[in-house]
PDB file of C-alpha atoms in Angstrom:
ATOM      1  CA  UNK A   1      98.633 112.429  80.613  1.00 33.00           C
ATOM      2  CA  UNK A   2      97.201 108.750  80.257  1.00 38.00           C
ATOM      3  CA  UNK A   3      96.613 106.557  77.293  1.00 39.00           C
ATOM      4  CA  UNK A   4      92.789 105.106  76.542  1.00 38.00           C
ATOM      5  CA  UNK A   5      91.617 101.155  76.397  1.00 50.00           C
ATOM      6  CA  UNK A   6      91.528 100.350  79.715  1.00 58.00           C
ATOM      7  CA  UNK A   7      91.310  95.842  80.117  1.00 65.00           C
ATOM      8  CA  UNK A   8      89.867  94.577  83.356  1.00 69.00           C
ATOM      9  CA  UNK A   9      93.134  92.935  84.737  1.00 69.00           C
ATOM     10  CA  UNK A  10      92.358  89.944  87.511  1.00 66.00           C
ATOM     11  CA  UNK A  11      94.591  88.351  89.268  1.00 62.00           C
ATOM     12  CA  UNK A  12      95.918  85.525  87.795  1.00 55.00           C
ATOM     13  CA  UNK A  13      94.172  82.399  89.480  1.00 52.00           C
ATOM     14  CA  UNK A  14      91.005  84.520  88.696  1.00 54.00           C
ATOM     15  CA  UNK A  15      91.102  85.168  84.699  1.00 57.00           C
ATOM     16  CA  UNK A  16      89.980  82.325  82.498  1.00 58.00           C
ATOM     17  CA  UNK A  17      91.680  81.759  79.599  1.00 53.00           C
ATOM     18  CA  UNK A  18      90.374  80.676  76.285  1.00 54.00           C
ATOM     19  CA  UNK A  19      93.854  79.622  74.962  1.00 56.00           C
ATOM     20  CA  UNK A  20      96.704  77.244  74.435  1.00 61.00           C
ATOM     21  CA  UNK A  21      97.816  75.422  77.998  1.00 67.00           C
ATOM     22  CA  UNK A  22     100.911  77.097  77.704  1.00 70.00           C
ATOM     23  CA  UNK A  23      99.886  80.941  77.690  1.00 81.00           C
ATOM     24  CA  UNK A  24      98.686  79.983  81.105  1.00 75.00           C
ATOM     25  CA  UNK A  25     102.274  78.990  82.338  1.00 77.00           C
ATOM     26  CA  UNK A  26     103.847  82.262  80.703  1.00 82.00           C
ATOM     27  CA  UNK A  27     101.754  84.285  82.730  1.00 81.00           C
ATOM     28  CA  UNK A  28     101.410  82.714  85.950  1.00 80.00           C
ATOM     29  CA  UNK A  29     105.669  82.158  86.203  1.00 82.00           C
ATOM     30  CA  UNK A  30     106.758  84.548  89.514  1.00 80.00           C
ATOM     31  CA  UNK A  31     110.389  84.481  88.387  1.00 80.00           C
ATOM     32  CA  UNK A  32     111.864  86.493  85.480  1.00 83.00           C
ATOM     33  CA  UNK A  33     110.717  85.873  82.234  1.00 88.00           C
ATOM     34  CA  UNK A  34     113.927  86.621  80.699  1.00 89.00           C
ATOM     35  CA  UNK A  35     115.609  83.870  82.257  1.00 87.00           C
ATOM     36  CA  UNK A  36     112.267  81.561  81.178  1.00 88.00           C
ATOM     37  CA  UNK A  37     112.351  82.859  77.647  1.00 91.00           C
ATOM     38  CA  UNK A  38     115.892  82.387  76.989  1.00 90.00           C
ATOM     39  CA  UNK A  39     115.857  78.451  78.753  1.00 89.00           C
ATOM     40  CA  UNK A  40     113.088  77.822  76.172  1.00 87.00           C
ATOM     41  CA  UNK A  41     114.656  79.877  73.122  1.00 89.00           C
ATOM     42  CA  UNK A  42     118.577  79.471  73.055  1.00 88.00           C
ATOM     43  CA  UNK A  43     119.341  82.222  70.515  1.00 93.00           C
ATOM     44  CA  UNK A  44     116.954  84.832  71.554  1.00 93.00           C
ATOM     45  CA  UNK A  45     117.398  88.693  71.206  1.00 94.00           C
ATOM     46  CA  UNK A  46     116.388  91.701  73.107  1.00 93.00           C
ATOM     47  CA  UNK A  47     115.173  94.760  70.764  1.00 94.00           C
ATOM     48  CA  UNK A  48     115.169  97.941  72.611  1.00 94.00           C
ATOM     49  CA  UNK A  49     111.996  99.702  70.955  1.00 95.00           C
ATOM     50  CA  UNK A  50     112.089 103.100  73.326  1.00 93.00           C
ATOM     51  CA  UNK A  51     113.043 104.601  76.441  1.00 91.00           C
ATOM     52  CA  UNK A  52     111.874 107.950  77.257  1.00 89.00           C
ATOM     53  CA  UNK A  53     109.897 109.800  79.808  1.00 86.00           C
ATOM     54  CA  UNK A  54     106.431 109.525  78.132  1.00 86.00           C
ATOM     55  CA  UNK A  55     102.701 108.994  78.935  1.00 84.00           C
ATOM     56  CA  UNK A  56     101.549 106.209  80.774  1.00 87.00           C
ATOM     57  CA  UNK A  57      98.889 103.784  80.300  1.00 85.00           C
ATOM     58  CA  UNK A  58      95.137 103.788  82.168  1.00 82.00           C
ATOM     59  CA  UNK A  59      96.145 100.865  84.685  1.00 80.00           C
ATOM     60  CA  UNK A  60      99.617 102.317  85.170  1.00 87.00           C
ATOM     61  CA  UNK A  61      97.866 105.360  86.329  1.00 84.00           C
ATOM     62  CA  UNK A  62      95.751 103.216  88.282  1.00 82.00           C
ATOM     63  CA  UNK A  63      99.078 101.662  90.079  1.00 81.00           C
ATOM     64  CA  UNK A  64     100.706 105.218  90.759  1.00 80.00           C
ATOM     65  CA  UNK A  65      97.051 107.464  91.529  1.00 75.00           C
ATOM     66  CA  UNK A  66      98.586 107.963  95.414  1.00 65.00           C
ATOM     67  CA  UNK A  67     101.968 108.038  94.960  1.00 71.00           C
ATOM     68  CA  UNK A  68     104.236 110.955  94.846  1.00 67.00           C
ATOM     69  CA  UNK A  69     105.841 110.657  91.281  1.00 72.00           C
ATOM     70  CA  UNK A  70     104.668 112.792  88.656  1.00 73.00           C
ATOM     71  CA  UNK A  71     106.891 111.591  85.589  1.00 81.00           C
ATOM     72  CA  UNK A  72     107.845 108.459  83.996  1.00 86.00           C
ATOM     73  CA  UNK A  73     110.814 106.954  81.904  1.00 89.00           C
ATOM     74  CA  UNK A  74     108.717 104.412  80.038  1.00 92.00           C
ATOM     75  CA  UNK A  75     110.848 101.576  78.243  1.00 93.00           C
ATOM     76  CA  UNK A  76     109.290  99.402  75.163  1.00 94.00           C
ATOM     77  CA  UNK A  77     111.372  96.366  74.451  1.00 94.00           C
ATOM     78  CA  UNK A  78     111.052  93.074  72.145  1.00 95.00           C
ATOM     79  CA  UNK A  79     111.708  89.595  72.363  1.00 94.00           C
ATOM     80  CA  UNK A  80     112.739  87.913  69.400  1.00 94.00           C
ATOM     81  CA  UNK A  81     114.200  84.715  68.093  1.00 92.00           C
ATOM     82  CA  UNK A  82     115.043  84.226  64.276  1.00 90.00           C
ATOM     83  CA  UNK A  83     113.114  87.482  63.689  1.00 88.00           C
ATOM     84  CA  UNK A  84     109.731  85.960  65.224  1.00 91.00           C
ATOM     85  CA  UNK A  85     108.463  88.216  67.819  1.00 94.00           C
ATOM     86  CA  UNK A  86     107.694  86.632  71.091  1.00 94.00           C
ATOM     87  CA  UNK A  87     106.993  88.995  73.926  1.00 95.00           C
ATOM     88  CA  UNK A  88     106.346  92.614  74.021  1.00 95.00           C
ATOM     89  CA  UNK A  89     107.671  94.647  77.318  1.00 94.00           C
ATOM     90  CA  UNK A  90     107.017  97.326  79.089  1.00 94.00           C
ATOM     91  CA  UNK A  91     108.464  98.644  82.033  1.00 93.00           C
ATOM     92  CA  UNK A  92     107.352 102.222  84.162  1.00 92.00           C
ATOM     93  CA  UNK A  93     110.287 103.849  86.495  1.00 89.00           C
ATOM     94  CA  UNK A  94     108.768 106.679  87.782  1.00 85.00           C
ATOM     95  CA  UNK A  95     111.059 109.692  88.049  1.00 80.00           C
ATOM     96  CA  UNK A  96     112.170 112.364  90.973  1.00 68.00           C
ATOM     97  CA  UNK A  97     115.390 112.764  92.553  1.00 58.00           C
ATOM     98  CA  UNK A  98     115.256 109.759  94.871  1.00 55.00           C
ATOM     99  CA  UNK A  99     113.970 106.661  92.612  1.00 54.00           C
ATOM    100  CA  UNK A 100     116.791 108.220  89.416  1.00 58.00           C
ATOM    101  CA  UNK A 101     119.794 107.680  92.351  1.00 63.00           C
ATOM    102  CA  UNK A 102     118.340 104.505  93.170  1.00 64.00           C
ATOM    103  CA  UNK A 103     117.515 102.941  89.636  1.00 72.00           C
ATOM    104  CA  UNK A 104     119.860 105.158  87.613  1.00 73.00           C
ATOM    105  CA  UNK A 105     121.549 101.730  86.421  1.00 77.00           C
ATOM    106  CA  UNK A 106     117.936 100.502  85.211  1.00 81.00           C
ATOM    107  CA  UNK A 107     117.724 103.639  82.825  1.00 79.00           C
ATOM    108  CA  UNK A 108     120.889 103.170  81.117  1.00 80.00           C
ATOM    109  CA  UNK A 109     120.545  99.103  80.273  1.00 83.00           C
ATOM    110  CA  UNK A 110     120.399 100.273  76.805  1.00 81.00           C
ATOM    111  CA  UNK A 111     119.150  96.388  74.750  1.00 82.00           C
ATOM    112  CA  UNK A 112     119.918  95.230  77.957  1.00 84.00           C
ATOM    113  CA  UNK A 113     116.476  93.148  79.668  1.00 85.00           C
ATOM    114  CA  UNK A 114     115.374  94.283  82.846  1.00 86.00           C
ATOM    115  CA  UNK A 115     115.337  91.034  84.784  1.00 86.00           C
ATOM    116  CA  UNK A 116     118.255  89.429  85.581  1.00 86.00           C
ATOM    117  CA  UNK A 117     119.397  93.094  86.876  1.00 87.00           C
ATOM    118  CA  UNK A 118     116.003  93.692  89.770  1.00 89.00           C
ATOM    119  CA  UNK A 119     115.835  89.756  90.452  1.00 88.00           C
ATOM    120  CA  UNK A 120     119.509  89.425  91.117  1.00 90.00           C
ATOM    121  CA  UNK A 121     118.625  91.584  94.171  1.00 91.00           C
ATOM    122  CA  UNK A 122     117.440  89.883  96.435  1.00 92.00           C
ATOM    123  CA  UNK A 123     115.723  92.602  98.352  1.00 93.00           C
ATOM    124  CA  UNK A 124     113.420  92.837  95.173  1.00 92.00           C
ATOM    125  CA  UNK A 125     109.910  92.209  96.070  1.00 91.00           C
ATOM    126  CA  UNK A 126     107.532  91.052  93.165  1.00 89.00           C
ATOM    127  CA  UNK A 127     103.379  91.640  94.437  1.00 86.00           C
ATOM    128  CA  UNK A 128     100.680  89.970  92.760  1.00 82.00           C
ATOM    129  CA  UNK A 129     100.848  88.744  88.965  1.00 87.00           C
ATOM    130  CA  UNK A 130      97.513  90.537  87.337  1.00 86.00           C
ATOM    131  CA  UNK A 131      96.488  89.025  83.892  1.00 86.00           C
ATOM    132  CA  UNK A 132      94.123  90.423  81.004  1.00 87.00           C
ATOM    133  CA  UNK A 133      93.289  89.673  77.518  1.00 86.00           C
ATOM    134  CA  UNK A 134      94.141  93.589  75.559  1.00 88.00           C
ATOM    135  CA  UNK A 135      91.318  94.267  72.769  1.00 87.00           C
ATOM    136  CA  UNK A 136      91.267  97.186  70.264  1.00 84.00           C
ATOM    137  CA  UNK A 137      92.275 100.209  70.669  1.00 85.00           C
ATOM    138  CA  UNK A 138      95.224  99.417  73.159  1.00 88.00           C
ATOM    139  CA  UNK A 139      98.799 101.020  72.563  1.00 90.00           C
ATOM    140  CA  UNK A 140     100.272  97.643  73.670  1.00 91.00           C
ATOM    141  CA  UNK A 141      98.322  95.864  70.654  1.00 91.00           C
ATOM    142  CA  UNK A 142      98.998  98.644  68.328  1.00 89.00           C
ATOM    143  CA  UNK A 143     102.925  98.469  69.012  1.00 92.00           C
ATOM    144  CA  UNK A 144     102.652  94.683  68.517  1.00 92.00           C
ATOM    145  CA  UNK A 145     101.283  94.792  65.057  1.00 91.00           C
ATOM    146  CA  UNK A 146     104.189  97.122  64.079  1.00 91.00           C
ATOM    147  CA  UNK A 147     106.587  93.909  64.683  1.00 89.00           C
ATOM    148  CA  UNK A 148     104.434  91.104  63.521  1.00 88.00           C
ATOM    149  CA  UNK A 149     102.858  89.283  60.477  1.00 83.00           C
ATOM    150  CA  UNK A 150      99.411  89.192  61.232  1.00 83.00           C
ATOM    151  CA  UNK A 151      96.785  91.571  62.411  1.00 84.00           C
ATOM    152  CA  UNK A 152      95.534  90.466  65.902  1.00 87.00           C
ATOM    153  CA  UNK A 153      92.102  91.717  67.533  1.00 85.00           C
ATOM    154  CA  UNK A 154      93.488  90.743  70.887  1.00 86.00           C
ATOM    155  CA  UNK A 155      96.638  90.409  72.887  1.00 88.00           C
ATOM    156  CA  UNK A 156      96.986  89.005  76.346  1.00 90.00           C
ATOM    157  CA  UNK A 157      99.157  90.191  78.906  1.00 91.00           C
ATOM    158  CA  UNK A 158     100.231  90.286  82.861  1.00 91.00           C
ATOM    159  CA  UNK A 159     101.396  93.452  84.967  1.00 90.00           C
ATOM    160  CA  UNK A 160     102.725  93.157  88.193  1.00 89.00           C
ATOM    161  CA  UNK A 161     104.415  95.666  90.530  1.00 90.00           C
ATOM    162  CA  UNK A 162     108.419  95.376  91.976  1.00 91.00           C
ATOM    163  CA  UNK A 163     109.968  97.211  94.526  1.00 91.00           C
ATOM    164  CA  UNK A 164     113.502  97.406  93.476  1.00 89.00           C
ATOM    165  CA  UNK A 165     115.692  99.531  96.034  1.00 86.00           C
ATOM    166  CA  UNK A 166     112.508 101.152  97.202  1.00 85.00           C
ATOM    167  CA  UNK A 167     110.653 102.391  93.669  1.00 86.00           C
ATOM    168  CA  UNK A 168     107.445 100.826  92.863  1.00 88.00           C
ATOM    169  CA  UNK A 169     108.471  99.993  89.314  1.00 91.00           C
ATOM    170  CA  UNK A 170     105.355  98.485  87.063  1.00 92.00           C
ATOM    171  CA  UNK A 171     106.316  95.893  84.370  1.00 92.00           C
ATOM    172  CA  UNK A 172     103.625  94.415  81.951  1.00 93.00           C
ATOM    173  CA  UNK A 173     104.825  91.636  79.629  1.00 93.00           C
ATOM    174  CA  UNK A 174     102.502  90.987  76.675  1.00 94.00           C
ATOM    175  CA  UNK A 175     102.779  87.441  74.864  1.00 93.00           C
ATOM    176  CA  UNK A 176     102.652  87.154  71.331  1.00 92.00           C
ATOM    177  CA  UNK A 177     101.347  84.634  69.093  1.00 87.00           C
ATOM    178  CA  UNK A 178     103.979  82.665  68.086  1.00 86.00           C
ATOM    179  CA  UNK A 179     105.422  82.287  71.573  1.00 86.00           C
ATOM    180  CA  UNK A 180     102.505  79.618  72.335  1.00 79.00           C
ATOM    181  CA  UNK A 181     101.817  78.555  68.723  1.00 74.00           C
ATOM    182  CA  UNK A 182     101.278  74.843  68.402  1.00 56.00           C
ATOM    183  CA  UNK A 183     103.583  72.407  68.673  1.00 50.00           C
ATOM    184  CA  UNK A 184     104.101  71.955  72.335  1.00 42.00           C
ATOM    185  CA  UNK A 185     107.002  70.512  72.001  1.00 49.00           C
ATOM    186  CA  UNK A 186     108.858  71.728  75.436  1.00 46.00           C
ATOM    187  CA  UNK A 187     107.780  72.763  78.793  1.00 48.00           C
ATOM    188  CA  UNK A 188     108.829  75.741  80.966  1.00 47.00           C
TER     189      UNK A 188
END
């Protein structure tokens, strides 16, 4: 079963984006954005929002159409500093008895990120960074207004396939307002 709202994700050097010089380098960075996010923000926080076998999303289905897996522990998860939500994540493990031996760790982190655990490997290997701006009526923008202020008619977002210990695992990372609000007043 797959979720509606389908964006038109490009690669990254491909998408043009109407926004703050700064969204830019959040989605174009190749290395983990947990280790980006917490150089920028000292004291931020990891909220685990769900982890569950559950539907996935139109391009998710897109990713895994060939492949062999039939289920999917889904995992929601917010970054936060000072209770201002910064970036929304969402990571697919697909499920049969091979990929649960192999990323049984990844299904237990708990409020634990995601990151630091598949890049620390360094047999990890991280394809193409794919970018799109999310309009109404995606889940992703729907579970974002649940954490923040402000009603948004658009959310923008990358997705990019790993292979960690051999399972394709599919991780989209979708930015919130306030983590490129003005000031500039750092780099990354």
């Amino acid at each position: 079963m797959m979720m509606t709202a389908t964006p038109t994700w490009a690669q990254n050097n491909t998408l043009k984006l109407p926004t703050p010089r700064l969204l830019g380098e959040w989605m174009t960075l190749h290395e983990s954005l947990t280790k980006k996010i917490r150089a920028r923000f000292p004291n931020v926080k990891m909220q685990l929002l769900s982890a569950t076998a559950a539907p996935i999303l139109k391009h998710e289905s897109d990713f895994y159409q060939h492949s062999i897996y039939s289920h999917y522990w889904i995992r929601n998860i917010l970054f936060y500093q000072e209770n201002t939500p910064l970036v929304l994540g969402r990571s697919v493990i697909p499920c049969c008895n091979n990929s649960i031996t192999a990323t049984r760790g990844l299904l237990k982190l708990g409020a634990e990120p995601l990151g630091p655990i598949i890049f620390a490997d360094p047999q990890t290997i991280r394809s193409q960074i794919h970018s799109a701006c999310l309009t109404r009526p995606h889940p992703l923008i729907n579970l974002a207004e649940r954490y923040i202020t402000q009603s948004i008619n658009h959310l923008y977002a990358r997705t990019s396939a790993l292979t960690y210990k051999n399972v394709p695992l599919l991780i989209t990372e979708a930015f919130l307002p306030e983590l490129y609000a003005e000031p500039y007043e750092y780099t990354i």
